[in-house]
Amino acid sequence: AIQTLLRAKSVARKWEDTFITGDDSVDTNSFDGLGILAVAAQELTMGANGAALTLAKLDEMIDLIKGGKPDILMMAKRTRRKLKALLTASAHYVESGADQFGRQVMFYDGIPVLASDWLPITETEGTESAASSIYGIHFSESDGLVGLQNGAIEVVDLGQLETKDAARVRVRWYTGLGLLRDSALARLRGINAA
């Protein structure tokens, strides 16, 4: 049971990593993540060689989402710390509230700010090689970003191994992403560590 739980956690971590950085041209068993799905017209950069995050640029990226505000802002933990410092320095209060699971979440302009361990802080923007991105995402089954799956998560018992005293299980989940409208996803690139 413990091994199956650990395998399921591994699948969840792999899914979150693929959700952000997936590229099916590199791994044919994968799906395209946010970095590939964001089209050029929906991307902004902090500068040719990256720059420090500004609230004005973040607002500009949020405005790229058509039909209302994004449902979430997803960023690296380092970037969330920078955003919190910007809000504090500008005498703006840091909004917080609970998500649908009761966990405390930071908000910016009424939009939940979610930090991911899988958002890289090693992106290259010109001469900057320690940059990160913020994604604004509108989720919708009719005109936004939507998760796709073929069947439920399966746990298959492969039985005892012949070569050692151990048993194996396989966790399978066939899933992907669909972006039904380009303007449901926006990206702000080139945020440096400064």
mmCIF file of C-alpha atoms in Angstrom:
data_model
loop_
_atom_site.group_PDB
_atom_site.id
_atom_site.type_symbol
_atom_site.label_atom_id
_atom_site.label_comp_id
_atom_site.label_asym_id
_atom_site.label_seq_id
_atom_site.Cartn_x
_atom_site.Cartn_y
_atom_site.Cartn_z
ATOM 1 C CA ALA A 1 0.000 0.000 0.000
ATOM 2 C CA ILE A 2 2.842 2.385 0.825
ATOM 3 C CA GLN A 3 4.585 1.635 -2.470
ATOM 4 C CA THR A 4 1.339 2.268 -4.390
ATOM 5 C CA LEU A 5 0.875 5.576 -2.546
ATOM 6 C CA LEU A 6 4.441 6.625 -3.391
ATOM 7 C CA ARG A 7 3.927 5.639 -7.032
ATOM 8 C CA ALA A 8 0.704 7.710 -7.153
ATOM 9 C CA LYS A 9 2.585 10.729 -5.698
ATOM 10 C CA SER A 10 5.238 10.266 -8.362
ATOM 11 C CA VAL A 11 2.545 10.323 -11.073
ATOM 12 C CA ALA A 12 1.071 13.535 -9.578
ATOM 13 C CA ARG A 13 4.486 15.231 -9.536
ATOM 14 C CA LYS A 14 5.207 14.150 -13.110
ATOM 15 C CA TRP A 15 1.811 15.488 -14.212
ATOM 16 C CA GLU A 16 2.417 18.906 -12.623
ATOM 17 C CA ASP A 17 5.868 19.108 -14.211
ATOM 18 C CA THR A 18 4.403 18.185 -17.617
ATOM 19 C CA PHE A 19 1.506 20.650 -17.127
ATOM 20 C CA ILE A 20 4.113 23.429 -17.101
ATOM 21 C CA THR A 21 7.130 22.225 -19.097
ATOM 22 C CA GLY A 22 5.749 19.356 -21.197
ATOM 23 C CA ASP A 23 6.790 19.134 -24.852
ATOM 24 C CA ASP A 24 5.542 16.217 -26.934
ATOM 25 C CA SER A 25 8.268 16.830 -29.536
ATOM 26 C CA VAL A 26 10.860 15.952 -26.855
ATOM 27 C CA ASP A 27 8.882 13.152 -25.140
ATOM 28 C CA THR A 28 6.292 11.480 -27.374
ATOM 29 C CA ASN A 29 4.602 9.956 -24.300
ATOM 30 C CA SER A 30 3.993 13.461 -22.956
ATOM 31 C CA PHE A 31 1.677 16.354 -23.772
ATOM 32 C CA ASP A 32 2.382 20.029 -24.441
ATOM 33 C CA GLY A 33 2.436 22.123 -21.284
ATOM 34 C CA LEU A 34 1.846 25.820 -20.643
ATOM 35 C CA GLY A 35 5.232 26.845 -22.064
ATOM 36 C CA ILE A 36 4.334 25.378 -25.465
ATOM 37 C CA LEU A 37 0.601 26.218 -25.453
ATOM 38 C CA ALA A 38 1.128 29.959 -24.832
ATOM 39 C CA VAL A 39 1.195 31.582 -28.286
ATOM 40 C CA ALA A 40 3.522 34.492 -29.112
ATOM 41 C CA ALA A 41 0.675 37.048 -29.202
ATOM 42 C CA GLN A 42 -0.156 36.118 -25.581
ATOM 43 C CA GLU A 43 3.404 36.491 -24.265
ATOM 44 C CA LEU A 44 5.098 39.540 -22.772
ATOM 45 C CA THR A 45 8.704 39.858 -21.720
ATOM 46 C CA MET A 46 10.191 41.954 -18.936
ATOM 47 C CA GLY A 47 12.910 43.026 -21.375
ATOM 48 C CA ALA A 48 15.330 41.760 -23.995
ATOM 49 C CA ASN A 49 17.638 40.501 -21.233
ATOM 50 C CA GLY A 50 15.031 40.073 -18.521
ATOM 51 C CA ALA A 51 14.263 42.499 -15.715
ATOM 52 C CA ALA A 52 12.759 42.702 -12.250
ATOM 53 C CA LEU A 53 9.029 42.121 -11.926
ATOM 54 C CA THR A 54 6.803 45.209 -11.942
ATOM 55 C CA LEU A 55 3.128 45.480 -11.044
ATOM 56 C CA ALA A 56 2.466 47.417 -14.269
ATOM 57 C CA LYS A 57 3.847 44.568 -16.396
ATOM 58 C CA LEU A 58 1.877 41.990 -14.385
ATOM 59 C CA ASP A 59 -1.310 44.023 -14.966
ATOM 60 C CA GLU A 60 -0.481 44.179 -18.686
ATOM 61 C CA MET A 61 -0.173 40.372 -18.786
ATOM 62 C CA ILE A 62 -3.484 39.961 -16.937
ATOM 63 C CA ASP A 63 -5.140 42.202 -19.546
ATOM 64 C CA LEU A 64 -4.112 39.712 -22.273
ATOM 65 C CA ILE A 65 -6.737 37.272 -20.932
ATOM 66 C CA LYS A 66 -9.909 38.110 -22.870
ATOM 67 C CA GLY A 67 -13.379 37.844 -21.363
ATOM 68 C CA GLY A 68 -12.375 38.673 -17.803
ATOM 69 C CA LYS A 69 -9.582 38.047 -15.361
ATOM 70 C CA PRO A 70 -7.635 34.787 -15.273
ATOM 71 C CA ASP A 71 -8.758 32.153 -12.768
ATOM 72 C CA ILE A 72 -5.218 31.800 -11.387
ATOM 73 C CA LEU A 73 -1.758 33.310 -11.600
ATOM 74 C CA MET A 74 0.846 30.536 -11.534
ATOM 75 C CA MET A 75 4.458 31.348 -10.712
ATOM 76 C CA ALA A 76 7.605 30.030 -9.048
ATOM 77 C CA LYS A 77 7.955 30.498 -5.295
ATOM 78 C CA ARG A 78 10.803 32.967 -5.857
ATOM 79 C CA THR A 79 8.530 35.064 -8.080
ATOM 80 C CA ARG A 80 5.716 34.947 -5.519
ATOM 81 C CA ARG A 81 8.136 36.332 -2.918
ATOM 82 C CA LYS A 82 9.058 39.160 -5.322
ATOM 83 C CA LEU A 83 5.367 39.931 -5.914
ATOM 84 C CA LYS A 84 4.700 40.018 -2.166
ATOM 85 C CA ALA A 85 7.675 42.363 -1.652
ATOM 86 C CA LEU A 86 6.408 44.660 -4.441
ATOM 87 C CA LEU A 87 2.959 44.829 -2.869
ATOM 88 C CA THR A 88 4.389 45.574 0.562
ATOM 89 C CA ALA A 89 6.757 48.257 -0.794
ATOM 90 C CA SER A 90 3.929 50.005 -2.647
ATOM 91 C CA ALA A 91 1.823 50.179 0.549
ATOM 92 C CA HIS A 92 -0.645 47.775 -1.050
ATOM 93 C CA TYR A 93 -2.070 45.222 1.299
ATOM 94 C CA VAL A 94 -1.399 41.569 0.512
ATOM 95 C CA GLU A 95 -4.739 39.916 -0.148
ATOM 96 C CA SER A 96 -5.269 36.418 1.191
ATOM 97 C CA GLY A 97 -8.143 34.017 1.464
ATOM 98 C CA ALA A 98 -9.035 30.344 1.334
ATOM 99 C CA ASP A 99 -9.173 28.187 -1.787
ATOM 100 C CA GLN A 100 -11.845 25.557 -2.469
ATOM 101 C CA PHE A 101 -9.968 23.139 -0.181
ATOM 102 C CA GLY A 102 -9.769 25.583 2.744
ATOM 103 C CA ARG A 103 -6.029 26.306 2.344
ATOM 104 C CA GLN A 104 -4.791 29.887 2.713
ATOM 105 C CA VAL A 105 -3.845 31.435 -0.638
ATOM 106 C CA MET A 106 -2.380 34.799 -1.633
ATOM 107 C CA PHE A 107 -4.435 36.872 -4.106
ATOM 108 C CA TYR A 108 -3.458 39.645 -6.496
ATOM 109 C CA ASP A 109 -6.286 41.851 -7.786
ATOM 110 C CA GLY A 110 -8.745 39.180 -6.645
ATOM 111 C CA ILE A 111 -6.896 36.426 -8.561
ATOM 112 C CA PRO A 112 -5.458 33.461 -6.611
ATOM 113 C CA VAL A 113 -1.642 33.290 -6.778
ATOM 114 C CA LEU A 114 -0.421 29.702 -6.899
ATOM 115 C CA ALA A 115 3.233 28.764 -6.591
ATOM 116 C CA SER A 116 4.587 25.649 -8.252
ATOM 117 C CA ASP A 117 7.776 23.768 -7.489
ATOM 118 C CA TRP A 118 7.934 22.834 -11.161
ATOM 119 C CA LEU A 119 8.063 26.318 -12.669
ATOM 120 C CA PRO A 120 11.703 26.753 -13.624
ATOM 121 C CA ILE A 121 13.797 29.685 -12.450
ATOM 122 C CA THR A 122 16.468 28.832 -15.036
ATOM 123 C CA GLU A 123 14.797 30.143 -18.197
ATOM 124 C CA THR A 124 16.908 32.114 -20.652
ATOM 125 C CA GLU A 125 15.849 35.586 -21.785
ATOM 126 C CA GLY A 126 18.633 37.183 -23.834
ATOM 127 C CA THR A 127 21.703 37.218 -21.568
ATOM 128 C CA GLU A 128 19.646 36.374 -18.439
ATOM 129 C CA SER A 129 19.834 32.665 -17.622
ATOM 130 C CA ALA A 130 18.048 32.688 -14.251
ATOM 131 C CA ALA A 131 14.677 34.023 -15.374
ATOM 132 C CA SER A 132 11.183 32.755 -14.600
ATOM 133 C CA SER A 133 7.654 33.192 -15.944
ATOM 134 C CA ILE A 134 4.184 33.950 -14.626
ATOM 135 C CA TYR A 135 1.179 32.334 -16.306
ATOM 136 C CA GLY A 136 -2.332 33.756 -16.228
ATOM 137 C CA ILE A 137 -4.825 30.943 -16.868
ATOM 138 C CA HIS A 138 -8.566 30.935 -17.545
ATOM 139 C CA PHE A 139 -10.019 27.439 -17.067
ATOM 140 C CA SER A 140 -13.216 26.558 -18.937
ATOM 141 C CA GLU A 141 -14.661 23.482 -20.626
ATOM 142 C CA SER A 142 -16.156 25.714 -23.320
ATOM 143 C CA ASP A 143 -13.480 28.309 -24.137
ATOM 144 C CA GLY A 144 -10.425 28.062 -21.893
ATOM 145 C CA LEU A 145 -7.732 25.672 -20.740
ATOM 146 C CA VAL A 146 -9.150 22.250 -20.038
ATOM 147 C CA GLY A 147 -7.728 18.973 -18.792
ATOM 148 C CA LEU A 148 -8.326 15.882 -20.900
ATOM 149 C CA GLN A 149 -8.191 12.258 -19.859
ATOM 150 C CA ASN A 150 -8.942 8.903 -21.420
ATOM 151 C CA GLY A 151 -10.400 6.849 -18.585
ATOM 152 C CA ALA A 152 -9.635 7.037 -14.898
ATOM 153 C CA ILE A 153 -6.366 6.494 -13.058
ATOM 154 C CA GLU A 154 -5.633 2.765 -13.000
ATOM 155 C CA VAL A 155 -3.493 0.758 -10.596
ATOM 156 C CA VAL A 156 -2.399 -2.522 -12.180
ATOM 157 C CA ASP A 157 -0.936 -5.259 -9.981
ATOM 158 C CA LEU A 158 1.946 -6.841 -11.921
ATOM 159 C CA GLY A 159 2.493 -9.492 -9.257
ATOM 160 C CA GLN A 160 5.613 -11.008 -7.737
ATOM 161 C CA LEU A 161 8.972 -10.583 -9.445
ATOM 162 C CA GLU A 162 10.767 -13.794 -10.369
ATOM 163 C CA THR A 163 14.265 -12.441 -9.683
ATOM 164 C CA LYS A 164 13.713 -10.978 -6.195
ATOM 165 C CA ASP A 165 11.342 -11.014 -3.264
ATOM 166 C CA ALA A 166 9.209 -8.067 -4.340
ATOM 167 C CA ALA A 167 5.944 -7.176 -6.021
ATOM 168 C CA ARG A 168 5.257 -4.457 -8.588
ATOM 169 C CA VAL A 169 2.336 -2.223 -9.410
ATOM 170 C CA ARG A 170 1.875 0.148 -12.338
ATOM 171 C CA VAL A 171 -0.099 3.378 -12.095
ATOM 172 C CA ARG A 172 -1.545 4.478 -15.464
ATOM 173 C CA TRP A 173 -3.237 7.742 -16.346
ATOM 174 C CA TYR A 174 -3.740 8.893 -19.923
ATOM 175 C CA THR A 175 -4.139 12.639 -19.791
ATOM 176 C CA GLY A 176 -3.414 15.886 -21.605
ATOM 177 C CA LEU A 177 -4.369 19.553 -21.958
ATOM 178 C CA GLY A 178 -6.523 21.389 -24.446
ATOM 179 C CA LEU A 179 -6.366 25.149 -24.991
ATOM 180 C CA LEU A 180 -9.714 25.973 -26.588
ATOM 181 C CA ARG A 181 -8.991 29.706 -27.006
ATOM 182 C CA ASP A 182 -5.513 31.252 -27.317
ATOM 183 C CA SER A 183 -6.540 34.284 -25.243
ATOM 184 C CA ALA A 184 -7.317 32.047 -22.225
ATOM 185 C CA LEU A 185 -3.584 31.713 -21.458
ATOM 186 C CA ALA A 186 -0.984 34.474 -21.075
ATOM 187 C CA ARG A 187 2.674 34.414 -20.083
ATOM 188 C CA LEU A 188 5.016 37.029 -18.630
ATOM 189 C CA ARG A 189 8.623 35.909 -19.316
ATOM 190 C CA GLY A 190 12.066 37.106 -18.320
ATOM 191 C CA ILE A 191 11.506 37.826 -14.623
ATOM 192 C CA ASN A 192 14.955 37.887 -13.064
ATOM 193 C CA ALA A 193 16.007 37.275 -9.479
ATOM 194 C CA ALA A 194 16.611 40.978 -8.702
#
